[in-house]
Amino acid sequence: MKRKINIALKCIFFTITVGIILYATTIVLERKDSLYKYADFFEMAKKDQIDVLFIGSSHVINAINPTVLYNEYGYTSYNMGGHGSLLQSTYWELREALQYTTPKWVVVDAYMLEKNYRYLDDRETNPDEDEVNTSIEQLHLNMDVWPFNDLKVEAVNDLIQDKSIRREFLFNFLVYHNRWEYISEDDFKSVFGDESKNELFGAEMRYDVETSFTFCKEPEKGEVLPEETVGERYLEAIIEECKKRNIGVLVTFDPFNPEYKDIIAANSAGAIAKAYNVPYLNMLNSDVIDIYSDLNDHGHLNAVGSTKTTKAIGKWLKSNSKLVDHRGDEAYAYWDEKSDNFYDSIRDDTIDESNLISKLSLLSLEEYGFVFYCNEGSQVFTDKSMEHVISGLADSNMIKTTSGPYILIKDPKTGKTYEASGDGNLENVETAMGHMYYQPVEQDFRLFYEADDQDTNYLYDDAHASADIQIIIYDKETGEVVEQEYYTSKGGRYAR
């Protein structure tokens, strides 16, 4: 009898050990993108600290920054956007999220409303093989994190028709069994719940500046899609789901450089919102962003464009919702921390950025004060993209009407901007650096000094006498110079 008990105990121990090993192996091999994106979602949902859900495609991921929304208005939000996420995918993601939280508002972006195929893997209705494969692959970001249950089965069955592909979403291990060669330290940390996570409550920022543009022919004013699409049906389903739960819903079309079909889709989204008597923000033709400086590429915003778009939606929410400002509430200290971290990262990125136009774009966020100087003969004066960025910073067209030299001072502490060009001087202008004086003397020599320290000429250095562009970046409160950089413009490039 004793021998049988020992054998039984050994079998139980062996079974438990194998189970633990298999469980840990599954976690290690599982791709972490979805877990990374939603880690804070589950934590904040448990605390009932999510006021707003932003849902949609990558246009949402890159357009809405919850840390900015919190910093500016004190509203808490989560960015649920998915790369390539069609509205049917967005609908099911919302349904999944509502198992854990009931936000006061849902903001749904209607990009790709014109898409008219039901299943993501329908290669007959959608002959674009690359688009089909991409849609399936990208669905993992928004689907993998949700636990296996009846709702997930319903979602996968509605989105995917191929049963073998369905199994990849219902049983993640099937698609991740070949990840051995790609696993990292972070994969092992996930066994203990210590893996990395998204620091922007689901958002992702981009930092390039698109400088090449094509513009589409405008459709007829108010032109809408000729027939109801699958995308429209699912947008309606999203609105109905929110109304059923007494959740406020705002339909948007986030800004980017649109194609003909996008403008028609935006018109159609407005028509649906009107039919359901819900608010609509079409930002395609608004002045929310400057497409010449605020795009990462033709379809996605950079961090500057995201900040502007987030502020615009925050302004709308402040005027039209009854959301509470949580800033200063100790219970929301985590939101303050993450918001502070984002602005710290912007300051770091500004200093680290080597691309001149991207650096100027980041400086527009006013985390630093700065001085921009370019000498006579610089290619800045013939570079339309650069001129546009600088004129946006200065809120004037002086840069476009001069051949140099040119100086721009933007001082967040005083809220003042100063410019001079040609033979123009600046005298006793107030900045965080002090009261500054600027005077051009000759081609390679100019004066820029503080009233109480005339011996320090910030715009001259023997080692960089040939540089035609200079940027002085200083702490916006103390005026301490953080960085001084020199660039030479040659052949369409700006070499540091």
Tab-separated table of C-alpha atoms in Angstrom, residues 60-383:
chain	number	residue	atom	x	y	z
A	60	VAL	CA	-5.094	56.095	-33.707
A	61	ILE	CA	-1.954	54.502	-32.262
A	62	ASN	CA	0.161	57.321	-33.687
A	63	ALA	CA	-2.387	60.156	-33.372
A	64	ILE	CA	-3.503	59.940	-29.749
A	65	ASN	CA	-1.143	60.105	-26.777
A	66	PRO	CA	-2.904	59.446	-23.445
A	67	THR	CA	0.008	60.930	-21.482
A	68	VAL	CA	-0.483	64.235	-23.309
A	69	LEU	CA	-4.253	64.131	-22.751
A	70	TYR	CA	-3.645	63.603	-19.052
A	71	ASN	CA	-0.964	66.290	-18.841
A	72	GLU	CA	-3.151	68.872	-20.584
A	73	TYR	CA	-6.598	68.022	-19.194
A	74	GLY	CA	-6.264	65.404	-16.470
A	75	TYR	CA	-8.413	62.877	-18.359
A	76	THR	CA	-7.390	59.232	-18.243
A	77	SER	CA	-7.546	57.177	-21.440
A	78	TYR	CA	-6.215	54.102	-23.177
A	79	ASN	CA	-5.151	53.860	-26.803
A	80	MET	CA	-6.573	50.573	-28.127
A	81	GLY	CA	-5.665	51.242	-31.751
A	82	GLY	CA	-4.290	48.383	-33.828
A	83	HIS	CA	-1.969	48.426	-36.806
A	84	GLY	CA	-4.078	47.809	-39.915
A	85	SER	CA	-7.153	47.278	-37.747
A	86	LEU	CA	-10.315	47.293	-39.871
A	87	LEU	CA	-13.537	48.412	-38.226
A	88	GLN	CA	-14.709	44.836	-37.726
A	89	SER	CA	-11.515	44.145	-35.778
A	90	THR	CA	-12.017	47.376	-33.846
A	91	TYR	CA	-15.573	46.378	-32.961
A	92	TRP	CA	-14.486	43.096	-31.401
A	93	GLU	CA	-11.614	44.738	-29.589
A	94	LEU	CA	-14.093	47.138	-28.022
A	95	ARG	CA	-16.300	44.237	-26.982
A	96	GLU	CA	-13.298	42.535	-25.374
A	97	ALA	CA	-12.241	45.714	-23.555
A	98	LEU	CA	-15.750	46.303	-22.195
A	99	GLN	CA	-15.473	43.041	-20.251
A	100	TYR	CA	-12.974	44.842	-18.015
A	101	THR	CA	-13.920	48.509	-18.008
A	102	THR	CA	-16.826	50.810	-18.742
A	103	PRO	CA	-15.385	54.124	-19.922
A	104	LYS	CA	-17.396	57.288	-19.949
A	105	TRP	CA	-16.477	57.897	-23.592
A	106	VAL	CA	-15.361	55.860	-26.589
A	107	VAL	CA	-13.618	57.735	-29.404
A	108	VAL	CA	-13.701	55.685	-32.605
A	109	ASP	CA	-11.720	56.663	-35.679
A	110	ALA	CA	-13.368	55.743	-38.994
A	111	TYR	CA	-10.275	55.288	-41.172
A	112	MET	CA	-10.729	52.456	-43.726
A	113	LEU	CA	-14.513	52.810	-43.536
A	114	GLU	CA	-14.618	52.038	-47.273
A	115	LYS	CA	-13.266	48.499	-46.825
A	116	ASN	CA	-15.939	46.078	-47.965
A	117	TYR	CA	-14.864	42.537	-47.152
A	118	ARG	CA	-16.169	40.625	-44.175
A	119	TYR	CA	-13.348	38.221	-43.297
A	120	LEU	CA	-9.770	39.374	-42.943
A	121	ASP	CA	-8.567	36.244	-44.778
A	122	ASP	CA	-11.090	36.465	-47.653
A	123	ARG	CA	-8.774	36.287	-50.643
A	124	GLU	CA	-11.619	36.227	-53.153
A	125	THR	CA	-13.242	39.484	-52.084
A	126	ASN	CA	-9.859	41.052	-51.375
A	127	PRO	CA	-7.359	39.878	-54.011
A	128	ASP	CA	-4.530	41.930	-52.491
A	129	GLU	CA	-2.472	39.077	-51.022
A	130	ASP	CA	-0.138	41.394	-49.108
A	131	GLU	CA	-3.036	43.233	-47.510
A	132	VAL	CA	-4.688	39.958	-46.481
A	133	ASN	CA	-1.505	38.569	-44.931
A	134	THR	CA	-0.780	41.866	-43.189
A	135	SER	CA	-4.312	42.089	-41.756
A	136	ILE	CA	-4.068	38.588	-40.317
A	137	GLU	CA	-0.592	39.157	-38.892
A	138	GLN	CA	-1.492	42.506	-37.374
A	139	LEU	CA	-4.654	41.166	-35.746
A	140	HIS	CA	-2.443	39.352	-33.241
A	141	LEU	CA	-1.568	42.689	-31.604
A	142	ASN	CA	-5.193	43.354	-30.690
A	143	MET	CA	-6.373	39.794	-30.108
A	144	ASP	CA	-3.683	37.695	-28.384
A	145	VAL	CA	-3.916	39.283	-24.953
A	146	TRP	CA	-7.587	38.414	-24.434
A	147	PRO	CA	-8.250	35.117	-22.634
A	148	PHE	CA	-9.918	32.175	-24.302
A	149	ASN	CA	-13.666	32.399	-23.688
A	150	ASP	CA	-16.960	32.418	-25.591
A	151	LEU	CA	-16.524	36.048	-26.645
A	152	LYS	CA	-13.087	35.435	-28.116
A	153	VAL	CA	-14.378	32.418	-30.023
A	154	GLU	CA	-17.232	34.528	-31.365
A	155	ALA	CA	-14.822	37.297	-32.373
A	156	VAL	CA	-12.356	34.997	-34.131
A	157	ASN	CA	-15.165	33.178	-35.965
A	158	ASP	CA	-16.531	36.501	-37.155
A	159	LEU	CA	-13.150	37.801	-38.348
A	160	ILE	CA	-11.496	34.700	-39.815
A	161	GLN	CA	-13.050	32.043	-42.059
A	162	ASP	CA	-10.127	29.608	-42.351
A	163	LYS	CA	-10.376	27.192	-39.402
A	164	SER	CA	-6.625	26.591	-39.267
A	165	ILE	CA	-5.996	30.348	-38.977
A	166	ARG	CA	-8.724	30.624	-36.350
A	167	ARG	CA	-6.836	28.124	-34.204
A	168	GLU	CA	-3.750	30.369	-34.301
A	169	PHE	CA	-5.753	33.079	-32.530
A	170	LEU	CA	-7.535	30.791	-30.100
A	171	PHE	CA	-4.449	28.762	-29.161
A	172	ASN	CA	-1.461	31.090	-29.369
A	173	PHE	CA	1.133	28.356	-28.879
A	174	LEU	CA	0.376	27.004	-32.348
A	175	VAL	CA	1.742	30.080	-34.066
A	176	TYR	CA	4.632	30.698	-31.671
A	177	HIS	CA	6.195	27.240	-31.534
A	178	ASN	CA	9.009	28.355	-33.873
A	179	ARG	CA	10.117	31.384	-31.840
A	180	TRP	CA	13.075	29.686	-30.105
A	181	GLU	CA	15.643	31.557	-32.174
A	182	TYR	CA	14.025	34.938	-31.440
A	183	ILE	CA	13.471	34.775	-27.682
A	184	SER	CA	15.133	37.389	-25.502
A	185	GLU	CA	15.679	38.135	-21.852
A	186	ASP	CA	12.310	39.873	-21.786
A	187	ASP	CA	10.590	36.635	-22.818
A	188	PHE	CA	11.896	34.898	-19.689
A	189	LYS	CA	10.950	37.847	-17.490
A	190	SER	CA	7.346	37.395	-18.611
A	191	VAL	CA	7.123	34.127	-16.656
A	192	PHE	CA	7.263	36.231	-13.470
A	193	GLY	CA	5.282	39.184	-14.860
A	194	ASP	CA	8.344	41.440	-15.117
A	195	GLU	CA	8.373	41.956	-18.888
A	196	SER	CA	8.564	45.393	-20.526
A	197	LYS	CA	5.336	47.241	-21.245
A	198	ASN	CA	4.052	50.138	-23.266
A	199	GLU	CA	4.767	53.375	-21.403
A	200	LEU	CA	2.154	55.467	-23.238
A	201	PHE	CA	-1.026	53.606	-22.339
A	202	GLY	CA	-1.150	51.837	-25.694
A	203	ALA	CA	0.104	54.640	-27.942
A	204	GLU	CA	3.229	54.602	-30.103
A	205	MET	CA	5.106	57.721	-31.149
A	206	ARG	CA	7.020	58.303	-34.382
A	207	TYR	CA	9.619	61.038	-34.811
A	208	ASP	CA	10.442	61.484	-38.488
A	209	VAL	CA	9.165	64.385	-40.594
A	210	GLU	CA	7.688	63.659	-44.019
A	211	THR	CA	8.916	66.192	-46.589
A	212	SER	CA	7.601	64.683	-49.828
A	213	PHE	CA	3.947	65.192	-50.699
A	214	THR	CA	1.388	64.425	-53.368
A	215	PHE	CA	-2.124	65.775	-53.193
A	216	CYS	CA	-5.212	64.016	-54.463
A	217	LYS	CA	-8.060	65.351	-56.529
A	218	GLU	CA	-10.897	66.515	-54.298
A	219	PRO	CA	-14.208	64.621	-54.623
A	220	GLU	CA	-17.514	66.414	-54.894
A	221	LYS	CA	-18.388	68.259	-51.698
A	222	GLY	CA	-20.212	65.914	-49.372
A	223	GLU	CA	-19.748	62.891	-51.647
A	224	VAL	CA	-20.256	59.612	-49.754
A	225	LEU	CA	-19.631	55.952	-50.478
A	226	PRO	CA	-21.997	54.665	-53.195
A	227	GLU	CA	-23.118	51.594	-51.226
A	228	GLU	CA	-23.043	50.432	-47.632
A	229	THR	CA	-19.764	48.746	-46.781
A	230	VAL	CA	-18.743	46.229	-44.157
A	231	GLY	CA	-16.796	49.032	-42.511
A	232	GLU	CA	-19.915	51.166	-42.229
A	233	ARG	CA	-21.913	48.315	-40.696
A	234	TYR	CA	-19.303	47.785	-38.019
A	235	LEU	CA	-19.019	51.500	-37.264
A	236	GLU	CA	-22.775	51.459	-36.720
A	237	ALA	CA	-22.384	48.385	-34.487
A	238	ILE	CA	-19.765	50.223	-32.401
A	239	ILE	CA	-22.062	53.206	-31.960
A	240	GLU	CA	-24.986	50.952	-31.043
A	241	GLU	CA	-22.878	49.049	-28.502
A	242	CYS	CA	-21.863	52.297	-26.810
A	243	LYS	CA	-25.406	53.651	-26.791
A	244	LYS	CA	-26.696	50.384	-25.309
A	245	ARG	CA	-24.249	50.774	-22.432
A	246	ASN	CA	-24.846	54.540	-22.004
A	247	ILE	CA	-21.278	55.298	-23.029
A	248	GLY	CA	-20.664	58.564	-24.848
A	249	VAL	CA	-19.307	58.012	-28.364
A	250	LEU	CA	-17.332	60.425	-30.528
A	251	VAL	CA	-16.582	59.511	-34.153
A	252	THR	CA	-13.390	60.968	-35.608
A	253	PHE	CA	-11.294	60.998	-38.740
A	254	ASP	CA	-7.808	61.755	-37.502
A	255	PRO	CA	-5.658	64.043	-39.685
A	256	PHE	CA	-3.125	62.865	-42.277
A	257	ASN	CA	-2.427	63.456	-45.979
A	258	PRO	CA	-5.528	61.778	-47.472
A	259	GLU	CA	-6.257	60.086	-50.758
A	260	TYR	CA	-9.470	60.588	-52.742
A	261	LYS	CA	-11.138	57.560	-51.127
A	262	ASP	CA	-10.256	58.750	-47.625
A	263	ILE	CA	-12.108	62.035	-48.093
A	264	ILE	CA	-15.212	60.176	-49.291
A	265	ALA	CA	-14.929	57.769	-46.345
A	266	ALA	CA	-14.669	60.736	-43.975
A	267	ASN	CA	-17.847	62.222	-45.464
A	268	SER	CA	-19.594	58.881	-45.017
A	269	ALA	CA	-18.496	58.664	-41.386
A	270	GLY	CA	-20.048	62.063	-40.813
A	271	ALA	CA	-23.301	60.910	-42.378
A	272	ILE	CA	-23.428	57.866	-40.079
A	273	ALA	CA	-22.667	59.981	-37.013
A	274	LYS	CA	-25.447	62.378	-37.990
A	275	ALA	CA	-27.909	59.533	-38.511
A	276	TYR	CA	-27.137	58.217	-35.021
A	277	ASN	CA	-27.089	61.700	-33.513
A	278	VAL	CA	-23.551	61.368	-32.184
A	279	PRO	CA	-20.776	63.972	-32.480
A	280	TYR	CA	-18.196	63.832	-35.262
A	281	LEU	CA	-14.758	65.421	-35.615
A	282	ASN	CA	-13.419	65.359	-39.183
A	283	MET	CA	-9.861	66.601	-38.876
A	284	LEU	CA	-8.782	65.913	-42.466
A	285	ASN	CA	-9.526	69.421	-43.643
A	286	SER	CA	-8.937	71.234	-40.375
A	287	ASP	CA	-6.032	73.302	-39.128
A	288	VAL	CA	-5.303	70.874	-36.286
A	289	ILE	CA	-1.963	69.871	-37.815
A	290	ASP	CA	0.459	71.198	-40.388
A	291	ILE	CA	1.005	68.357	-42.849
A	292	TYR	CA	4.373	69.853	-43.852
A	293	SER	CA	5.832	69.328	-40.395
A	294	ASP	CA	3.553	67.020	-38.400
A	295	LEU	CA	3.552	63.809	-40.441
A	296	ASN	CA	5.904	60.869	-39.994
A	297	ASP	CA	4.787	59.609	-43.418
A	298	HIS	CA	1.808	60.416	-45.623
A	299	GLY	CA	-0.574	58.360	-43.471
A	300	HIS	CA	0.761	58.659	-39.925
A	301	LEU	CA	1.469	61.515	-37.558
A	302	ASN	CA	4.743	62.121	-35.792
A	303	ALA	CA	4.944	62.994	-32.094
A	304	VAL	CA	4.296	66.687	-32.801
A	305	GLY	CA	1.217	65.942	-34.907
A	306	SER	CA	0.036	63.506	-32.250
A	307	THR	CA	0.366	66.127	-29.549
A	308	LYS	CA	-1.701	68.597	-31.572
A	309	THR	CA	-4.389	66.028	-32.380
A	310	THR	CA	-4.578	64.839	-28.776
A	311	LYS	CA	-4.959	68.413	-27.563
A	312	ALA	CA	-7.718	69.034	-30.126
A	313	ILE	CA	-9.729	66.038	-28.924
A	314	GLY	CA	-9.013	67.000	-25.315
A	315	LYS	CA	-10.393	70.463	-26.016
A	316	TRP	CA	-13.528	68.915	-27.481
A	317	LEU	CA	-13.945	66.639	-24.456
A	318	LYS	CA	-13.520	69.558	-22.090
A	319	SER	CA	-16.300	71.457	-23.852
A	320	ASN	CA	-18.674	68.568	-24.422
A	321	SER	CA	-18.175	66.001	-21.673
A	322	LYS	CA	-18.280	66.037	-17.909
A	323	LEU	CA	-14.973	64.284	-17.397
A	324	VAL	CA	-13.098	64.986	-14.187
A	325	ASP	CA	-9.600	66.454	-14.083
A	326	HIS	CA	-7.608	63.926	-12.053
A	327	ARG	CA	-4.345	65.855	-11.904
A	328	GLY	CA	-3.170	66.235	-8.335
A	329	ASP	CA	-5.294	63.351	-7.062
A	330	GLU	CA	-2.962	60.962	-5.206
A	331	ALA	CA	-4.961	57.987	-6.459
A	332	TYR	CA	-3.841	58.906	-9.980
A	333	ALA	CA	-0.156	59.374	-9.182
A	334	TYR	CA	0.748	56.660	-11.706
A	335	TRP	CA	-0.725	58.778	-14.511
A	336	ASP	CA	1.332	61.762	-13.375
A	337	GLU	CA	4.436	59.587	-13.375
A	338	LYS	CA	3.880	58.253	-16.897
A	339	SER	CA	3.042	61.696	-18.206
A	340	ASP	CA	6.213	63.143	-16.674
A	341	ASN	CA	8.193	60.267	-18.164
A	342	PHE	CA	6.907	61.039	-21.647
A	343	TYR	CA	7.948	64.675	-21.460
A	344	ASP	CA	11.322	63.618	-20.080
A	345	SER	CA	11.692	61.354	-23.110
A	346	ILE	CA	10.772	64.209	-25.444
A	347	ARG	CA	13.516	66.314	-23.909
A	348	ASP	CA	15.996	63.457	-24.298
A	349	ASP	CA	14.899	62.790	-27.879
A	350	THR	CA	15.237	66.468	-28.739
A	351	ILE	CA	18.857	66.507	-27.623
A	352	ASP	CA	19.673	63.128	-29.178
A	353	GLU	CA	18.022	63.845	-32.540
A	354	SER	CA	20.604	64.410	-35.268
A	355	ASN	CA	18.253	65.156	-38.174
A	356	LEU	CA	17.875	68.929	-38.292
A	357	ILE	CA	14.272	69.105	-39.450
A	358	SER	CA	13.196	66.468	-36.918
A	359	LYS	CA	14.999	68.362	-34.156
A	360	LEU	CA	13.202	71.579	-35.078
A	361	SER	CA	9.920	69.685	-35.126
A	362	LEU	CA	10.526	68.412	-31.584
A	363	LEU	CA	11.511	71.896	-30.433
A	364	SER	CA	8.026	73.067	-31.427
A	365	LEU	CA	6.724	71.159	-28.373
A	366	GLU	CA	8.406	73.876	-26.276
A	367	GLU	CA	10.151	71.631	-23.787
A	368	TYR	CA	13.185	73.854	-24.359
A	369	GLY	CA	13.845	77.388	-25.386
A	370	PHE	CA	16.070	77.723	-28.432
A	371	VAL	CA	17.916	80.016	-30.772
A	372	PHE	CA	18.091	79.126	-34.474
A	373	TYR	CA	20.541	80.977	-36.684
A	374	CYS	CA	21.402	80.493	-40.344
A	375	ASN	CA	23.956	82.424	-42.305
A	376	GLU	CA	23.577	84.166	-45.623
A	377	GLY	CA	23.920	81.658	-48.456
A	378	SER	CA	22.573	78.710	-46.451
A	379	GLN	CA	20.430	76.284	-48.432
A	380	VAL	CA	17.743	76.806	-45.752
A	381	PHE	CA	16.597	79.784	-47.819
A	382	THR	CA	15.879	77.579	-50.835
A	383	ASP	CA	14.583	74.537	-48.946
